[in-house]
XYZ file of C-alpha atoms in Angstrom:
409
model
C 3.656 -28.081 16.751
C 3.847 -24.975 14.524
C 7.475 -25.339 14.115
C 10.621 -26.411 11.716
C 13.842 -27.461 12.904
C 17.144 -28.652 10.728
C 19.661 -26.344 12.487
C 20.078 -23.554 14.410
C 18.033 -20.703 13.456
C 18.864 -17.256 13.344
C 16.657 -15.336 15.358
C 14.544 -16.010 18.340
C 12.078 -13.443 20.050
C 10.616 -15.204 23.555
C 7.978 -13.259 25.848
C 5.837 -10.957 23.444
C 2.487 -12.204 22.912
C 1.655 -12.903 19.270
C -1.485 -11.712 16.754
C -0.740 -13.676 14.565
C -4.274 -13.593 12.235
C -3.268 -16.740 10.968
C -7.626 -17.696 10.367
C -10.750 -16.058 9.298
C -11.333 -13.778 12.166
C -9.890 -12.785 15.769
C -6.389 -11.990 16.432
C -4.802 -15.567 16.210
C -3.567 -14.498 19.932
C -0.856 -16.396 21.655
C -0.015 -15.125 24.851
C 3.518 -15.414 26.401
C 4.702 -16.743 22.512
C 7.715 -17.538 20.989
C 8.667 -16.280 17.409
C 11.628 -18.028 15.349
C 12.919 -17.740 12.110
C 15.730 -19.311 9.898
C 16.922 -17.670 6.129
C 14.553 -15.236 6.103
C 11.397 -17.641 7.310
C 9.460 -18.221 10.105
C 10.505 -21.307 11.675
C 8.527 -21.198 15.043
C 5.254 -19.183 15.542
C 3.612 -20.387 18.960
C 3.956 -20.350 22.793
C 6.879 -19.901 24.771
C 6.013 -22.943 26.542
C 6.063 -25.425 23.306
C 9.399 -25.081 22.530
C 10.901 -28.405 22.122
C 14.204 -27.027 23.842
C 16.420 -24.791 25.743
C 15.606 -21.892 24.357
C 19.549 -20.688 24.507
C 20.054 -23.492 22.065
C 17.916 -22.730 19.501
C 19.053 -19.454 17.464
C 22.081 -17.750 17.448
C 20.288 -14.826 19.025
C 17.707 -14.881 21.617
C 15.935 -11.989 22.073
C 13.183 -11.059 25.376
C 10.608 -8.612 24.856
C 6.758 -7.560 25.659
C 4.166 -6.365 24.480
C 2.585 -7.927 21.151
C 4.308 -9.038 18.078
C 2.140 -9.210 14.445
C 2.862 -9.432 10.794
C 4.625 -6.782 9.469
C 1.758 -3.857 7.637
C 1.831 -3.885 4.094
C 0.906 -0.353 2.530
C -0.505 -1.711 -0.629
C -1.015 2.044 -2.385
C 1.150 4.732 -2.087
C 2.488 7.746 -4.026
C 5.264 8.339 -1.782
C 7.489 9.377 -4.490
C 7.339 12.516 -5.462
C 8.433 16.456 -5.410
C 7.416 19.160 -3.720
C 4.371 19.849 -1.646
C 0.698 20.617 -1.607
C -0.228 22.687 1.229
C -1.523 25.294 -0.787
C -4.134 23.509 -2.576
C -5.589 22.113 1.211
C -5.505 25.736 2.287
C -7.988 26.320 -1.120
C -9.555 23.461 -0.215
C -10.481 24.633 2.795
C -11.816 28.037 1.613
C -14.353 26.014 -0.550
C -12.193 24.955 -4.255
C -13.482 21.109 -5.068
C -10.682 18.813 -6.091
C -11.888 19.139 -9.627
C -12.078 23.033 -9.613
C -8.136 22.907 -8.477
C -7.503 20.043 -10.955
C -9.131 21.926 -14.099
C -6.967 25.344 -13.177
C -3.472 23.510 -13.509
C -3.242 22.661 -9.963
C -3.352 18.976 -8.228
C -1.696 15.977 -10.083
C -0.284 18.692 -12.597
C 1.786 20.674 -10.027
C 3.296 17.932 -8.597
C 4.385 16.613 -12.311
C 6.123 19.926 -12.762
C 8.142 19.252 -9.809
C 8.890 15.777 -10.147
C 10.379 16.560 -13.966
C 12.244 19.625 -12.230
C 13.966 17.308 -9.551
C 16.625 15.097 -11.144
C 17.120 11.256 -9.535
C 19.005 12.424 -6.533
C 16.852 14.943 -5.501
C 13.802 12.588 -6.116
C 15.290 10.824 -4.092
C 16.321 13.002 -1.235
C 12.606 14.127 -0.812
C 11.249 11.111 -1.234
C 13.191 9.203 1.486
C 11.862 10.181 4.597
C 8.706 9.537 3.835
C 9.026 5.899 3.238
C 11.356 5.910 6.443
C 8.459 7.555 8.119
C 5.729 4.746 7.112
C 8.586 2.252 8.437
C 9.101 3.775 11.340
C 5.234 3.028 11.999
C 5.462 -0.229 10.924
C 4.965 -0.821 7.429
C 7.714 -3.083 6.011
C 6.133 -4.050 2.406
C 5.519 -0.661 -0.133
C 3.645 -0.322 -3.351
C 4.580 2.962 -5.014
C 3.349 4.207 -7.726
C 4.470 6.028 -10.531
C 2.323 8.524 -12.440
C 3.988 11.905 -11.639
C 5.874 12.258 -14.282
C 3.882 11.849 -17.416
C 6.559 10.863 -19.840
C 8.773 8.286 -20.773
C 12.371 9.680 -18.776
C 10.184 10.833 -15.601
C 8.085 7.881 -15.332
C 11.542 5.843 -15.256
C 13.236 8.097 -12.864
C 10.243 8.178 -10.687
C 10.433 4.024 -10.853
C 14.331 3.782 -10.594
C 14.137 5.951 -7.077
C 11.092 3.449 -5.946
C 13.175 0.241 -6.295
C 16.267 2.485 -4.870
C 13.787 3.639 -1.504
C 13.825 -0.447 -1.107
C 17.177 -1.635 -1.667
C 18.173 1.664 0.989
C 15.640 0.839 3.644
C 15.929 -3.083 3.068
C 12.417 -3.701 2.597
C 9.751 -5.263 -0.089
C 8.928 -2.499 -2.168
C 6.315 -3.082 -5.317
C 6.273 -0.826 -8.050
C 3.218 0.344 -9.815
C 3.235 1.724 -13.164
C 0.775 4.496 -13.381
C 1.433 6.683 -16.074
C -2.764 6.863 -17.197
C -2.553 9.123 -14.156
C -3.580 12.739 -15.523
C -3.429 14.453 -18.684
C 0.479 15.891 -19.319
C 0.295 19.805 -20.896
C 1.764 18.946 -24.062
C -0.874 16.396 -25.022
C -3.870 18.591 -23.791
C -7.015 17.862 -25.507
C -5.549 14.388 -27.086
C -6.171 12.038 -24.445
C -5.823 8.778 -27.165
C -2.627 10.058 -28.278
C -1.443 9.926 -24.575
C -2.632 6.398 -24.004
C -0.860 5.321 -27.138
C 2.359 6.957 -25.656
C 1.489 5.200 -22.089
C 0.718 1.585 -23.798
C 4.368 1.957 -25.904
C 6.527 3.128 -22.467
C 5.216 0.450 -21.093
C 6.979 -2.709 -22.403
C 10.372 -0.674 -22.211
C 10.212 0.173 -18.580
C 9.110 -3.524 -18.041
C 12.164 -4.758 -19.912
C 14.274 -2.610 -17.093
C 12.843 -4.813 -14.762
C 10.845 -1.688 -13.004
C 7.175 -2.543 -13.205
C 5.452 -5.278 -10.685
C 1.631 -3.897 -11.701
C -0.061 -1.117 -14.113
C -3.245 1.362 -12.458
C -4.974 3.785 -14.024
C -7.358 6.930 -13.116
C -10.606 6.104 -14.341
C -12.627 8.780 -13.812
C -14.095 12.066 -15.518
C -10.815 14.097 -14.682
C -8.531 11.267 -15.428
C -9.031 8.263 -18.124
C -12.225 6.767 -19.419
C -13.341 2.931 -18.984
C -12.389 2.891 -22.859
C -8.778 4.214 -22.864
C -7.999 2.375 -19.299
C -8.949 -0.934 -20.741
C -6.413 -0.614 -23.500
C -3.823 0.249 -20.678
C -4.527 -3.273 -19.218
C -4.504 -4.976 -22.139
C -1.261 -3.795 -22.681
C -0.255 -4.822 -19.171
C -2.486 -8.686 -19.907
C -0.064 -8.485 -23.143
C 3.180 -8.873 -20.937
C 1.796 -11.180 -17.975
C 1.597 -7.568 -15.900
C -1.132 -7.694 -12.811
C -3.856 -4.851 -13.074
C -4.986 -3.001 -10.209
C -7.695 0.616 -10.398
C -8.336 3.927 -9.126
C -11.431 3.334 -9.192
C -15.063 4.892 -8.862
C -13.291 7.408 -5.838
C -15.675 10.534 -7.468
C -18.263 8.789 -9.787
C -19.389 5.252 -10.984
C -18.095 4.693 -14.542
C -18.308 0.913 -13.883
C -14.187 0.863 -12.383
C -14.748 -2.250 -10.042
C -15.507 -3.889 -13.080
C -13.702 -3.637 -15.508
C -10.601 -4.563 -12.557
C -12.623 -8.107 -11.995
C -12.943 -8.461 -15.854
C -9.334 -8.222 -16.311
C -8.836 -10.509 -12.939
C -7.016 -7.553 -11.317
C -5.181 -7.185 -7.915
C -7.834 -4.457 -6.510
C -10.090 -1.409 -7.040
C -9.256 1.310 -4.900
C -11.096 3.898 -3.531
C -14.209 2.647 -4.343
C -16.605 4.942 -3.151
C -19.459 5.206 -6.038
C -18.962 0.934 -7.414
C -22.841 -0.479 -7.518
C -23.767 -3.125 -6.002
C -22.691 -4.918 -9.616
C -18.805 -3.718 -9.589
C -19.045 -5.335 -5.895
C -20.530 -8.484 -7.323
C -18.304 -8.435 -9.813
C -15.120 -8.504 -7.461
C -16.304 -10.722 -5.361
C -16.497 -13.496 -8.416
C -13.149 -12.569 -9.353
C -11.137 -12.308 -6.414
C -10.323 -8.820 -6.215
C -9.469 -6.856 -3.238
C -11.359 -3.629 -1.930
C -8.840 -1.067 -0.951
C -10.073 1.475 1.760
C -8.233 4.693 1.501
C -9.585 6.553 4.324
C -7.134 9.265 4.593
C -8.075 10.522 1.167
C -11.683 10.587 2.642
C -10.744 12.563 5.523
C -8.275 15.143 4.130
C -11.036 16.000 1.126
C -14.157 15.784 3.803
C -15.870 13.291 1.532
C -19.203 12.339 2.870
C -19.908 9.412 0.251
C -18.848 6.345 2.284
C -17.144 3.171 0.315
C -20.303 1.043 -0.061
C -19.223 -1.500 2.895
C -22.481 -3.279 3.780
C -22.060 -5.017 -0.005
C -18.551 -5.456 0.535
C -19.322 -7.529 3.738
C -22.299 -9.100 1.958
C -20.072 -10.114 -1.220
C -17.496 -11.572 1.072
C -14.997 -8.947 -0.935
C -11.694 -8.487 1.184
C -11.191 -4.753 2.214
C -7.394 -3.681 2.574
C -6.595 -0.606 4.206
C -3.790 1.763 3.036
C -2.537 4.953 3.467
C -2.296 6.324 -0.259
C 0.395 8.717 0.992
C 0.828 11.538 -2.012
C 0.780 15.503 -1.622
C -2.516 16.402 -2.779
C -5.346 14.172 -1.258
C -3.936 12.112 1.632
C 0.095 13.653 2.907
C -0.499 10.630 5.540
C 2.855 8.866 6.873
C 1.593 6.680 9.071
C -0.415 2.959 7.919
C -1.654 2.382 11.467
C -2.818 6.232 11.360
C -5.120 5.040 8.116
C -5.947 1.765 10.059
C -7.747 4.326 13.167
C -9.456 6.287 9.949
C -10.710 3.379 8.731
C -11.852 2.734 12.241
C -13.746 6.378 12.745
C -14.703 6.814 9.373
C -15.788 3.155 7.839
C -16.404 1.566 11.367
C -14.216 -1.405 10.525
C -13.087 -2.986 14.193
C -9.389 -2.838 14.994
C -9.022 -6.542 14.172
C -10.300 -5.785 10.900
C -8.386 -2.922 10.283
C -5.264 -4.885 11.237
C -5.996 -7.251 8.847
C -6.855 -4.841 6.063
C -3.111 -3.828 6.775
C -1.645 -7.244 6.688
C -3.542 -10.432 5.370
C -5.669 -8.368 2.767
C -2.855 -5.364 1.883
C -0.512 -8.400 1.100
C -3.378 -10.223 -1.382
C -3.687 -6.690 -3.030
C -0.324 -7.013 -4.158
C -0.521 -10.518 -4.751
C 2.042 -11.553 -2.004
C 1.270 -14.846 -0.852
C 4.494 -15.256 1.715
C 3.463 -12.016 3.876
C 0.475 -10.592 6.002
C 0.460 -13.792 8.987
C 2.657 -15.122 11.367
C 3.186 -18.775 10.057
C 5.395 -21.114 9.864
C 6.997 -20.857 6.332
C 5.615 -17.296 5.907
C 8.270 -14.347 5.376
C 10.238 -13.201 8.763
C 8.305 -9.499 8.543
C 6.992 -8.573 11.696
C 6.438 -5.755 14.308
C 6.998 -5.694 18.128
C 4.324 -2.812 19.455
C 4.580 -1.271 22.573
C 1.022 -1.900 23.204
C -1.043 -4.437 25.947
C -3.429 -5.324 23.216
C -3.544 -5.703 19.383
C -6.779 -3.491 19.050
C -4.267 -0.469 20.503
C -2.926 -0.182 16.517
C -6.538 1.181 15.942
C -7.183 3.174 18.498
C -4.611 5.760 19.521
C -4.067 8.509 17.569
C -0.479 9.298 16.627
C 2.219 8.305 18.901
C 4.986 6.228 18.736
C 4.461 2.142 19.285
C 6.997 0.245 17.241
C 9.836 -0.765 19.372
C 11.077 -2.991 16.601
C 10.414 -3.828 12.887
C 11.650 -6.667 10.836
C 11.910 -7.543 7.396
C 13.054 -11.007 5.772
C 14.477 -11.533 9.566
C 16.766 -8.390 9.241
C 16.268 -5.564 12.077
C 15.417 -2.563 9.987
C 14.244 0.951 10.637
């Protein structure tokens, strides 16, 4: 019996069928389930009809519901802090600018930095709240957010203090990324070593503030090259810091390798690694993350390359990469019916790109099943199947979302 018992526990949902992907495939389904949890843990993940007794006996609240219960999603990359807005740029995107062309004239990662160093803490913060509440809303209870908007010491800290403050606010998991190697800052144009040196000596402070969980990098021709983003992660090796990449999204300068050299967490984007960088992962453990709304919003036509993904055995995550530019998505399950159109994953895979694989891209081992033992973080969806989360487009379907066993959202 999938099931602990030394007292009472604190929560009990009866009714709901469970997905709980707790296995290598399918949905883990459990219809007419039962879900407990005690402290913050699942204590009780199976059906309705196993429990051992009254059901009014065993938590101090009992709760009845329908539809489908699964692990809470985990949006494993996200820029959701920042200032400001990019509309403009998708309207010149639209009339035929590349994401380079508006990058080289000023625009892209460089007018958002402008606006995040113009925005003191509070206001950071003020912007930046919804949008986390709005990924909650639709389910995600676990956030990585990333830094990388600032661009120097004081607004790479203030962009990580409001991260860590979006958590302790909403009373969710939320993972910070330290991604200063982001872009270029104006006043070290044309000395890219000189920033990295800058980036590599920030680094051990912020870490001493307890505000770093993981370092990324751009590597690519408009951000960082394989050279200077390999001495960002040996700084981050150097302090026991877990790597992850933006890597290979607009060329192939060999990003999915160098994360599987340094053992990272993931390569994201992905969409120009050879068959070697997926090789290479696979050996190492890393995690493919899928970013489709980036895709979609720049109209790429070069998919990730998926057939040696599946071949390698390498785990694809899905996320939403929510940041103003390139993908101002708010919505994980909205990326998990992208990744659906555009990639052809199946809902069940999609759904686990957003739990069981999201949560190993962050290297969260308590998170992404139901299980007994696991972390209480799950989802009640209005929904009369689990392959629903993939399919419909917008819409409201979480009835209820909960995070270490709290009701939140």
């Amino acid at each position: 019996m999938n099931t602990t018992k030394t007292e009472q526990w604190d929560g009990l949902v009866l009714g709901a069928s469970l997905a709980t992907l707790d296995g290598t495939d399918g949905y883990g389904e459990i219809i007419d389930g039962a879900l407990g949890w005690h402290d913050g843990r699942l204590s009780y993940v199976g059906p309705r009809a196993g429990l051992p007794d009254d059901p009014a006996t065993l938590a101090r609240e009992v709760i009845e519901a329908d539809g489908w219960i699964t692990p809470g999603l985990v949006d494993c990359h996200t820029h959701v802090v920042f200032a400001g807005d990019r509309a403009r740029e998708f309207e010149q995107r639209l009339q035929g600018a590349s994401y380079e062309d508006i990058a080289r004239a000023g625009g892209g990662i460089l007018s958002t930095v402008r606006a995040v160093r113009e925005a003191d803490e509070a206001e950071l913060l003020r912007q930046s709240l919804p949008r986390a509440k709005a990924l909650l809303a639709d389910g995600a209870i676990t956030l990585e957010i990333k830094s990388g908007y600032g661009l120097d010491f004081d607004n790479e800290r203030k962009m990580l203090r409001v991260a860590r403050q979006v958590g302790e606010i909403l009373g969710i998991t939320v993972r910070t990324t330290y991604l200063a190697a982001h872009a270029l800052p104006p006043e070290f144009r044309d000395r890219p070593d000189a920033y990295i040196d800058a980036v590599v000596d920030w680094l051990p402070l912020l870490h001493a503030e307890g505000l770093v969980d993981a370092v990324d990098a751009f590597c690519e021709g408009i951000g960082f090259d394989p050279a200077q983003t390999r001495r960002v992660f040996e700084a981050a090796r150097a302090l026991g810091l877990p790597v992850k990449l933006h890597a290979d999204q607009l060329s192939d300068l060999g990003g999915a390798g160098l994360v599987a050299e340094f053992n990272g967490l993931s390569a994201d984007h992905i969409e120009y690694s050879s068959d070697a960088g997926i090789r290479a992962m696979a050996g190492s453990g890393a995690v493919a993350v899928l970013l489709p709304g980036a895709f979609h919003v720049l109209r790429e036509t070069k998919l990730p390359p998926l057939d040696a993904l599946r071949e390698h055995g390498v785990p694809m995550a899905v996320a939403t990469d929510c940041n103003p530019g390139t993908a101002p998505l708010l919505s994980l399950r909205q990326a998990m019916q992208l990744a659906c159109t555009h990639f052809r994953l199946t809902p069940e895979q999609a759904l686990r790109g957003a739990t069981v694989h999201a949560a190993r891209a962050l290297g969260l081992q308590d998170r992404g099943v139901l299980r007994v033992g696991m972390r209480a973080d799950f989802v009640q969806w209005q929904v009369g199947h689990p392959a629903e989360l993939g399919y419909w487009l917008g819409g409201t379907l979480a009835a209820s979302r909960y995070a270490n066993g709290r009701r939140v959202g």
